[in-house]
Amino acid sequence: SWGFQLFVSVLFLAECLQALHRGVQRKLRRPRLTTKALFILAASSIMAFVPVTILIAQQDANADFSQVTLLMALVAILTPDLVSMVVLFSNQISGFFRKRTYLKAQEMRLSRSDLAVIGITGSFGKTSVKEFLYSILSKRFDTLKTEKNINTEIGISQTILERLRPQHHIFVAEMGAYERGEIKRSCLIARPKIG
């Protein structure tokens, strides 16, 4: 029993030291902390550490901590499954909000029949062509464009919802395809008249 506890403790310590070493050497990539990433981190941490914490709190001072060690090993083994469950759950939630954002943007776009939308797509040069067009058109017209290389359905939708104003005459939208059917869905949102 003590041998197993010692083995699990050394294993956890070695894993922590290795992660710390990689962090110091900057070999670990720093994740972008989006709302979804923070939710996944928080929910996974709660699912992993609450059972261990409860068990430790229930142990008295003279108790054998073999149950705690066994639970810690079990949590370590099940962590990928716990995280996968949290990711699947959060994908359902974020999918609902994404779809709602698409529909709101589509509604807003349809309310602007006077807006000329130019959709830019292709394998290479989308951002450059968009920037050239914007530079030329904005000299004469109030023009909106998707910023930088934002070219996904959600990026186009957020641009419409957050930045489209009544004074805009033209919207230049960069449209990327990361999976089959994405250009079609982007076109349903932006409704380009020129491509």
Coordinates of N, CA and C in Angstrom, one line a residue:
S1 N 0.8 -1.2 0.0 CA 0.0 0.0 0.0 C 0.9 1.3 0.0
W2 N 1.9 1.3 0.9 CA 2.7 2.5 1.0 C 3.6 2.6 -0.3
G3 N 3.9 1.5 -0.9 CA 4.7 1.5 -2.1 C 4.0 2.1 -3.3
F4 N 2.6 1.7 -3.4 CA 1.8 2.3 -4.4 C 1.6 3.8 -4.2
Q5 N 1.4 4.2 -3.0 CA 1.2 5.6 -2.7 C 2.4 6.4 -3.0
L6 N 3.6 5.8 -2.7 CA 4.9 6.5 -3.0 C 5.1 6.6 -4.5
F7 N 4.7 5.5 -5.2 CA 4.9 5.5 -6.7 C 4.0 6.6 -7.3
V8 N 2.7 6.6 -6.9 CA 1.8 7.6 -7.5 C 2.3 9.0 -7.2
S9 N 2.7 9.3 -5.9 CA 3.2 10.6 -5.5 C 4.4 11.0 -6.3
V10 N 5.3 10.1 -6.5 CA 6.6 10.4 -7.3 C 6.2 10.7 -8.8
L11 N 5.2 9.9 -9.3 CA 4.8 10.1 -10.7 C 4.1 11.5 -10.8
F12 N 3.3 11.9 -9.9 CA 2.7 13.3 -10.0 C 3.8 14.3 -9.8
L13 N 4.7 14.1 -8.9 CA 5.8 15.1 -8.7 C 6.6 15.2 -10.0
A14 N 7.0 14.1 -10.6 CA 7.8 14.1 -11.8 C 7.0 14.8 -12.9
E15 N 5.8 14.6 -13.1 CA 5.0 15.3 -14.1 C 4.9 16.8 -13.9
C16 N 4.7 17.2 -12.6 CA 4.7 18.6 -12.3 C 6.1 19.3 -12.6
L17 N 7.1 18.6 -12.2 CA 8.5 19.1 -12.4 C 8.8 19.2 -13.9
Q18 N 8.4 18.2 -14.7 CA 8.6 18.3 -16.2 C 7.8 19.4 -16.8
A19 N 6.6 19.7 -16.4 CA 5.8 20.8 -16.9 C 6.4 22.1 -16.5
L20 N 6.9 22.2 -15.3 CA 7.5 23.4 -14.8 C 8.8 23.7 -15.6
H21 N 9.6 22.6 -15.9 CA 10.8 22.8 -16.7 C 10.5 23.2 -18.1
R22 N 9.5 22.7 -18.7 CA 9.1 23.1 -20.1 C 8.6 24.5 -20.1
G23 N 7.9 24.9 -19.0 CA 7.4 26.3 -18.9 C 8.6 27.3 -18.8
V24 N 9.6 26.9 -18.0 CA 10.7 27.8 -17.8 C 11.5 27.9 -19.1
Q25 N 11.6 26.8 -19.8 CA 12.3 26.9 -21.1 C 11.5 27.4 -22.2
R26 N 10.3 27.8 -21.9 CA 9.3 28.3 -22.9 C 9.0 27.3 -24.0
K27 N 9.0 26.0 -23.7 CA 8.6 25.1 -24.8 C 7.1 24.8 -24.8
L28 N 6.5 25.2 -23.7 CA 5.0 25.1 -23.7 C 4.4 26.3 -24.4
R29 N 3.5 26.0 -25.3 CA 2.8 27.1 -26.0 C 1.7 27.6 -25.1
R30 N 1.7 28.9 -25.0 CA 0.7 29.6 -24.1 C -0.7 29.6 -24.8
P31 N -1.7 29.0 -24.2 CA -3.0 28.9 -24.9 C -3.6 30.3 -24.9
R32 N -4.5 30.5 -25.9 CA -5.3 31.7 -25.9 C -6.5 31.5 -25.0
L33 N -6.6 32.3 -24.0 CA -7.7 32.1 -23.0 C -9.0 32.8 -23.5
T34 N -9.7 32.0 -24.3 CA -11.1 32.5 -24.7 C -12.0 32.1 -23.6
T35 N -13.3 32.5 -23.7 CA -14.3 32.2 -22.8 C -14.5 30.7 -22.7
K36 N -14.5 30.1 -23.9 CA -14.7 28.6 -24.0 C -13.5 27.9 -23.4
A37 N -12.3 28.3 -23.6 CA -11.1 27.7 -23.0 C -11.2 27.8 -21.5
L38 N -11.6 28.9 -21.0 CA -11.7 29.1 -19.5 C -12.7 28.2 -18.9
F39 N -13.9 28.1 -19.7 CA -14.9 27.2 -19.2 C -14.4 25.7 -19.1
I40 N -13.8 25.3 -20.2 CA -13.3 23.9 -20.3 C -12.3 23.7 -19.1
L41 N -11.4 24.6 -18.9 CA -10.4 24.5 -17.9 C -11.0 24.4 -16.5
A42 N -12.0 25.3 -16.2 CA -12.6 25.4 -14.9 C -13.4 24.1 -14.7
A43 N -14.3 23.7 -15.7 CA -15.1 22.5 -15.5 C -14.3 21.3 -15.3
S44 N -13.2 21.1 -16.1 CA -12.4 19.9 -16.0 C -11.7 19.9 -14.7
S45 N -11.2 21.0 -14.2 CA -10.5 21.1 -12.9 C -11.5 20.7 -11.8
I46 N -12.7 21.2 -11.8 CA -13.7 20.9 -10.8 C -14.0 19.4 -10.8
M47 N -14.2 18.9 -12.0 CA -14.5 17.4 -12.1 C -13.4 16.6 -11.6
A48 N -12.1 17.0 -11.8 CA -11.0 16.2 -11.4 C -10.6 16.4 -9.9
F49 N -10.7 17.6 -9.4 CA -10.2 17.8 -8.0 C -11.3 17.8 -6.9
V50 N -12.6 17.9 -7.3 CA -13.6 17.9 -6.2 C -13.7 16.6 -5.5
P51 N -13.7 15.4 -6.3 CA -13.8 14.1 -5.6 C -12.6 13.9 -4.6
V52 N -11.4 14.3 -5.1 CA -10.2 14.1 -4.3 C -10.2 15.0 -3.0
T53 N -10.7 16.2 -3.2 CA -10.8 17.2 -2.1 C -11.8 16.7 -1.0
I54 N -12.9 16.2 -1.5 CA -14.0 15.7 -0.6 C -13.4 14.5 0.2
L55 N -12.7 13.6 -0.5 CA -12.2 12.4 0.2 C -11.1 12.8 1.2
I56 N -10.3 13.8 0.9 CA -9.3 14.2 1.8 C -9.9 14.9 3.0
A57 N -11.0 15.6 2.8 CA -11.7 16.3 3.9 C -12.4 15.3 4.8
Q58 N -12.8 14.2 4.3 CA -13.4 13.2 5.1 C -12.5 12.3 5.9
Q59 N -11.2 12.3 5.5 CA -10.2 11.5 6.2 C -9.9 12.2 7.5
D60 N -9.7 11.4 8.6 CA -9.2 12.0 9.8 C -7.7 11.9 9.8
A61 N -7.1 12.5 10.8 CA -5.7 12.7 10.9 C -4.9 11.4 10.9
N62 N -5.5 10.3 11.5 CA -4.8 9.0 11.6 C -5.1 8.1 10.5
A63 N -5.9 8.5 9.6 CA -6.4 7.6 8.5 C -5.4 7.2 7.5
D64 N -5.6 6.1 6.8 CA -4.7 5.7 5.8 C -5.1 6.4 4.5
F65 N -4.2 7.0 3.8 CA -4.5 7.8 2.6 C -4.4 7.0 1.4
S66 N -4.5 5.7 1.5 CA -4.5 4.9 0.3 C -5.7 5.1 -0.7
Q67 N -6.8 5.4 -0.1 CA -8.0 5.8 -0.9 C -7.8 7.0 -1.7
V68 N -7.1 8.0 -1.1 CA -6.8 9.3 -1.7 C -5.9 9.1 -2.9
T69 N -4.8 8.3 -2.6 CA -3.8 8.0 -3.6 C -4.5 7.2 -4.8
L70 N -5.3 6.3 -4.5 CA -6.0 5.5 -5.5 C -6.9 6.4 -6.3
L71 N -7.6 7.3 -5.7 CA -8.5 8.3 -6.4 C -7.7 9.2 -7.2
M72 N -6.5 9.7 -6.7 CA -5.7 10.6 -7.5 C -5.2 9.8 -8.8
A73 N -4.8 8.6 -8.7 CA -4.4 7.8 -9.8 C -5.6 7.6 -10.8
L74 N -6.7 7.4 -10.3 CA -7.9 7.2 -11.1 C -8.3 8.5 -11.9
V75 N -8.2 9.6 -11.2 CA -8.4 10.9 -11.8 C -7.4 11.2 -12.9
A76 N -6.1 10.8 -12.6 CA -5.1 11.0 -13.7 C -5.4 10.2 -14.9
I77 N -5.9 9.0 -14.7 CA -6.2 8.1 -15.8 C -7.4 8.6 -16.6
L78 N -8.4 9.1 -15.8 CA -9.7 9.5 -16.4 C -9.7 10.9 -16.9
T79 N -8.7 11.7 -16.6 CA -8.7 13.1 -17.0 C -9.0 13.3 -18.5
P80 N -8.3 12.6 -19.4 CA -8.6 12.8 -20.9 C -10.1 12.6 -21.2
D81 N -10.7 11.6 -20.5 CA -12.2 11.3 -20.7 C -13.0 12.4 -20.2
L82 N -12.6 12.9 -19.0 CA -13.4 14.0 -18.3 C -13.3 15.3 -19.2
V83 N -12.1 15.6 -19.7 CA -11.9 16.8 -20.5 C -12.7 16.6 -21.8
S84 N -12.7 15.4 -22.4 CA -13.5 15.2 -23.7 C -14.9 15.4 -23.4
M85 N -15.5 14.9 -22.3 CA -16.9 15.2 -22.0 C -17.2 16.7 -21.9
V86 N -16.3 17.4 -21.2 CA -16.5 18.8 -21.0 C -16.5 19.5 -22.4
V87 N -15.5 19.1 -23.3 CA -15.4 19.7 -24.6 C -16.6 19.5 -25.4
L88 N -17.1 18.2 -25.4 CA -18.4 17.9 -26.1 C -19.5 18.7 -25.6
F89 N -19.7 18.9 -24.3 CA -20.7 19.7 -23.8 C -20.6 21.1 -24.2
S90 N -19.4 21.7 -24.1 CA -19.2 23.1 -24.4 C -19.3 23.3 -25.9
N91 N -19.0 22.3 -26.7 CA -19.3 22.5 -28.2 C -20.8 22.6 -28.5
Q92 N -21.6 21.9 -27.7 CA -23.0 22.0 -27.9 C -23.5 23.4 -27.5
I93 N -23.0 23.9 -26.4 CA -23.4 25.3 -26.0 C -22.9 26.4 -26.9
S94 N -21.6 26.3 -27.3 CA -21.0 27.3 -28.2 C -21.7 27.2 -29.6
G95 N -22.0 26.0 -30.0 CA -22.7 25.8 -31.3 C -24.1 26.5 -31.3
F96 N -24.8 26.4 -30.2 CA -26.1 27.1 -30.1 C -25.9 28.7 -30.2
F97 N -24.9 29.2 -29.5 CA -24.6 30.7 -29.5 C -24.1 31.1 -30.9
R98 N -23.3 30.3 -31.5 CA -22.7 30.6 -32.9 C -23.9 30.7 -33.9
K99 N -24.8 29.7 -33.8 CA -25.9 29.7 -34.8 C -26.8 30.9 -34.5
R100 N -27.0 31.3 -33.3 CA -27.8 32.5 -33.0 C -27.1 33.7 -33.5
T101 N -25.8 33.8 -33.4 CA -25.0 34.9 -34.0 C -25.2 35.0 -35.5
Y102 N -25.1 33.8 -36.1 CA -25.2 33.8 -37.6 C -26.6 34.3 -38.0
L103 N -27.6 33.9 -37.3 CA -29.0 34.3 -37.7 C -29.2 35.8 -37.5
K104 N -28.7 36.3 -36.4 CA -28.8 37.8 -36.1 C -28.1 38.5 -37.2
A105 N -26.9 38.1 -37.6 CA -26.1 38.8 -38.6 C -26.9 38.7 -40.0
Q106 N -27.4 37.5 -40.3 CA -28.2 37.3 -41.5 C -29.4 38.3 -41.5
E107 N -30.1 38.4 -40.4 CA -31.2 39.3 -40.3 C -30.8 40.7 -40.6
M108 N -29.7 41.2 -39.9 CA -29.2 42.5 -40.1 C -28.8 42.8 -41.5
R109 N -28.1 41.8 -42.1 CA -27.7 42.0 -43.5 C -28.9 42.1 -44.4
L110 N -29.9 41.3 -44.2 CA -31.1 41.3 -45.1 C -31.9 42.6 -44.9
S111 N -31.8 43.2 -43.8 CA -32.4 44.5 -43.6 C -31.8 45.7 -44.3
R112 N -30.6 45.4 -44.9 CA -29.8 46.4 -45.6 C -29.8 46.1 -47.1
S113 N -30.9 46.2 -47.8 CA -30.9 45.9 -49.2 C -30.1 46.9 -50.1
D114 N -29.8 48.1 -49.5 CA -29.0 49.1 -50.2 C -27.5 48.8 -50.1
L115 N -27.1 47.8 -49.3 CA -25.6 47.5 -49.1 C -25.1 46.7 -50.2
A116 N -24.0 47.1 -50.8 CA -23.3 46.3 -51.8 C -22.3 45.5 -51.1
V117 N -22.4 44.2 -51.2 CA -21.4 43.3 -50.5 C -20.6 42.6 -51.6
I118 N -19.2 42.7 -51.3 CA -18.3 42.0 -52.2 C -17.6 40.9 -51.4
G119 N -17.8 39.7 -51.9 CA -17.2 38.5 -51.3 C -15.9 38.1 -52.0
I120 N -14.8 38.0 -51.2 CA -13.5 37.7 -51.7 C -13.1 36.3 -51.2
T121 N -12.9 35.3 -52.1 CA -12.5 34.0 -51.7 C -11.4 33.5 -52.7
G122 N -10.9 32.3 -52.4 CA -9.8 31.8 -53.2 C -8.8 31.1 -52.4
S123 N -7.8 30.5 -53.1 CA -6.7 29.7 -52.4 C -5.7 30.7 -51.8
F124 N -5.3 31.7 -52.5 CA -4.3 32.6 -52.1 C -4.7 34.1 -52.4
G125 N -4.2 35.0 -51.5 CA -4.4 36.4 -51.8 C -5.7 37.1 -51.4
K126 N -6.5 36.4 -50.7 CA -7.8 36.9 -50.2 C -7.6 38.2 -49.5
T127 N -6.7 38.2 -48.5 CA -6.5 39.4 -47.6 C -6.0 40.5 -48.4
S128 N -5.0 40.3 -49.3 CA -4.4 41.3 -50.1 C -5.5 42.0 -51.1
V129 N -6.2 41.1 -51.7 CA -7.3 41.6 -52.6 C -8.3 42.5 -51.9
K130 N -8.7 42.0 -50.7 CA -9.6 42.7 -49.9 C -9.1 44.1 -49.5
E131 N -7.8 44.1 -49.1 CA -7.2 45.4 -48.7 C -7.1 46.3 -49.8
F132 N -6.7 45.8 -51.0 CA -6.7 46.7 -52.2 C -8.0 47.3 -52.5
L133 N -9.1 46.4 -52.6 CA -10.4 46.9 -52.9 C -10.9 47.9 -51.9
Y134 N -10.6 47.6 -50.6 CA -11.1 48.6 -49.5 C -10.4 49.9 -49.7
S135 N -9.1 49.9 -50.0 CA -8.3 51.1 -50.2 C -8.8 51.9 -51.3
I136 N -9.2 51.3 -52.4 CA -9.7 52.0 -53.6 C -11.2 52.5 -53.3
L137 N -12.0 51.6 -52.8 CA -13.4 52.0 -52.6 C -13.7 53.0 -51.5
S138 N -12.9 52.9 -50.5 CA -13.1 53.8 -49.3 C -12.8 55.3 -49.6
K139 N -12.1 55.5 -50.8 CA -11.8 56.9 -51.2 C -13.1 57.6 -51.6
R140 N -14.0 56.8 -52.1 CA -15.3 57.4 -52.6 C -16.5 57.0 -51.9
F141 N -16.5 55.9 -51.2 CA -17.7 55.4 -50.5 C -17.4 55.0 -49.1
D142 N -18.4 55.1 -48.2 CA -18.3 54.6 -46.9 C -18.2 53.1 -47.0
T143 N -17.1 52.5 -46.7 CA -16.8 51.1 -46.9 C -16.4 50.4 -45.6
L144 N -16.9 49.2 -45.4 CA -16.6 48.3 -44.3 C -15.9 47.1 -44.8
K145 N -15.0 46.6 -44.0 CA -14.3 45.4 -44.4 C -14.1 44.5 -43.2
T146 N -13.9 43.2 -43.5 CA -13.5 42.3 -42.4 C -12.1 42.6 -42.0
E147 N -11.7 42.7 -40.8 CA -10.4 43.1 -40.4 C -9.4 41.9 -40.5
K148 N -8.1 42.3 -40.8 CA -7.0 41.4 -40.9 C -7.3 40.2 -41.8
N149 N -7.2 39.0 -41.2 CA -7.5 37.8 -42.1 C -8.7 37.1 -41.5
I150 N -9.7 37.9 -40.9 CA -10.9 37.3 -40.4 C -11.8 36.9 -41.6
N151 N -12.0 35.6 -41.7 CA -12.8 35.2 -42.9 C -13.7 34.0 -42.6
T152 N -14.0 33.7 -41.4 CA -14.9 32.6 -41.1 C -16.3 33.1 -40.9
E153 N -17.2 32.2 -40.8 CA -18.7 32.6 -40.6 C -18.8 33.4 -39.4
I154 N -18.2 33.0 -38.3 CA -18.4 33.8 -37.1 C -17.7 35.2 -37.2
G155 N -16.6 35.2 -37.8 CA -15.9 36.5 -38.0 C -16.7 37.5 -38.9
I156 N -17.3 37.0 -39.9 CA -18.1 37.8 -40.8 C -19.4 38.2 -40.1
S157 N -20.0 37.3 -39.3 CA -21.2 37.6 -38.5 C -20.9 38.7 -37.5
Q158 N -19.8 38.6 -36.8 CA -19.4 39.6 -35.7 C -19.1 40.9 -36.4
T159 N -18.5 40.9 -37.5 CA -18.2 42.2 -38.2 C -19.5 42.9 -38.5
I160 N -20.5 42.1 -39.1 CA -21.8 42.7 -39.4 C -22.4 43.3 -38.2
L161 N -22.5 42.5 -37.1 CA -23.2 42.8 -35.9 C -22.6 44.0 -35.2
E162 N -21.2 44.0 -35.1 CA -20.5 45.0 -34.3 C -20.1 46.2 -35.0
R163 N -19.9 46.1 -36.3 CA -19.3 47.3 -37.0 C -20.1 47.9 -38.2
L164 N -21.1 47.1 -38.7 CA -21.9 47.7 -39.8 C -22.8 48.8 -39.3
R165 N -22.6 50.0 -40.0 CA -23.4 51.2 -39.6 C -24.3 51.6 -40.8
P166 N -25.3 52.3 -40.6 CA -26.2 52.8 -41.6 C -25.5 53.5 -42.7
Q167 N -24.5 54.2 -42.4 CA -23.8 55.0 -43.4 C -22.9 54.2 -44.4
H168 N -22.7 52.9 -44.1 CA -21.9 52.1 -45.0 C -22.6 51.8 -46.3
H169 N -21.9 52.0 -47.4 CA -22.5 51.6 -48.7 C -22.0 50.3 -49.2
I170 N -20.8 50.0 -48.8 CA -20.1 48.8 -49.3 C -19.5 48.0 -48.2
F171 N -19.6 46.6 -48.3 CA -19.0 45.7 -47.3 C -18.1 44.8 -48.1
V172 N -16.8 44.8 -47.8 CA -15.9 43.9 -48.5 C -15.6 42.7 -47.5
A173 N -16.1 41.5 -47.8 CA -16.0 40.4 -46.9 C -15.0 39.3 -47.4
E174 N -14.0 39.1 -46.6 CA -13.1 38.0 -47.0 C -13.7 36.7 -46.5
M175 N -13.8 35.7 -47.3 CA -14.4 34.4 -47.0 C -13.5 33.2 -47.2
G176 N -13.1 32.6 -46.1 CA -12.2 31.4 -46.2 C -13.0 30.1 -46.1
A177 N -12.4 29.1 -46.6 CA -13.1 27.8 -46.6 C -12.2 26.8 -45.9
Y178 N -12.6 26.4 -44.7 CA -11.8 25.5 -43.9 C -12.4 24.1 -43.9
E179 N -13.7 24.0 -44.4 CA -14.3 22.8 -44.6 C -15.4 22.9 -45.7
R180 N -15.8 21.8 -46.2 CA -16.8 21.8 -47.3 C -18.1 22.5 -46.9
G181 N -18.5 23.4 -47.8 CA -19.8 24.1 -47.5 C -19.7 25.4 -46.8
E182 N -18.5 25.8 -46.3 CA -18.3 27.0 -45.5 C -18.5 28.3 -46.3
I183 N -18.1 28.3 -47.6 CA -18.3 29.5 -48.4 C -19.8 29.7 -48.6
K184 N -20.6 28.6 -48.8 CA -22.0 28.7 -49.0 C -22.7 29.3 -47.8
R185 N -22.2 28.8 -46.6 CA -22.8 29.4 -45.3 C -22.4 30.8 -45.1
S186 N -21.2 31.2 -45.5 CA -20.8 32.6 -45.4 C -21.6 33.5 -46.3
C187 N -21.9 33.0 -47.5 CA -22.7 33.7 -48.5 C -24.1 33.9 -48.0
L188 N -24.6 32.9 -47.3 CA -26.0 33.1 -46.7 C -26.0 34.1 -45.7
I189 N -24.9 34.4 -45.0 CA -24.9 35.4 -44.0 C -24.7 36.8 -44.6
A190 N -23.6 36.9 -45.5 CA -23.2 38.2 -46.0 C -24.0 38.6 -47.3
R191 N -24.5 37.6 -48.0 CA -25.3 37.9 -49.2 C -24.5 38.8 -50.2
P192 N -23.3 38.3 -50.7 CA -22.6 39.2 -51.6 C -23.3 39.3 -52.9
K193 N -23.2 40.5 -53.5 CA -23.7 40.8 -54.8 C -22.6 40.7 -55.9
I194 N -21.4 40.8 -55.4 CA -20.2 40.7 -56.3 C -19.2 39.7 -55.7
G195 N -18.6 38.8 -56.5 CA -17.7 37.9 -55.9 C -16.4 37.8 -56.7

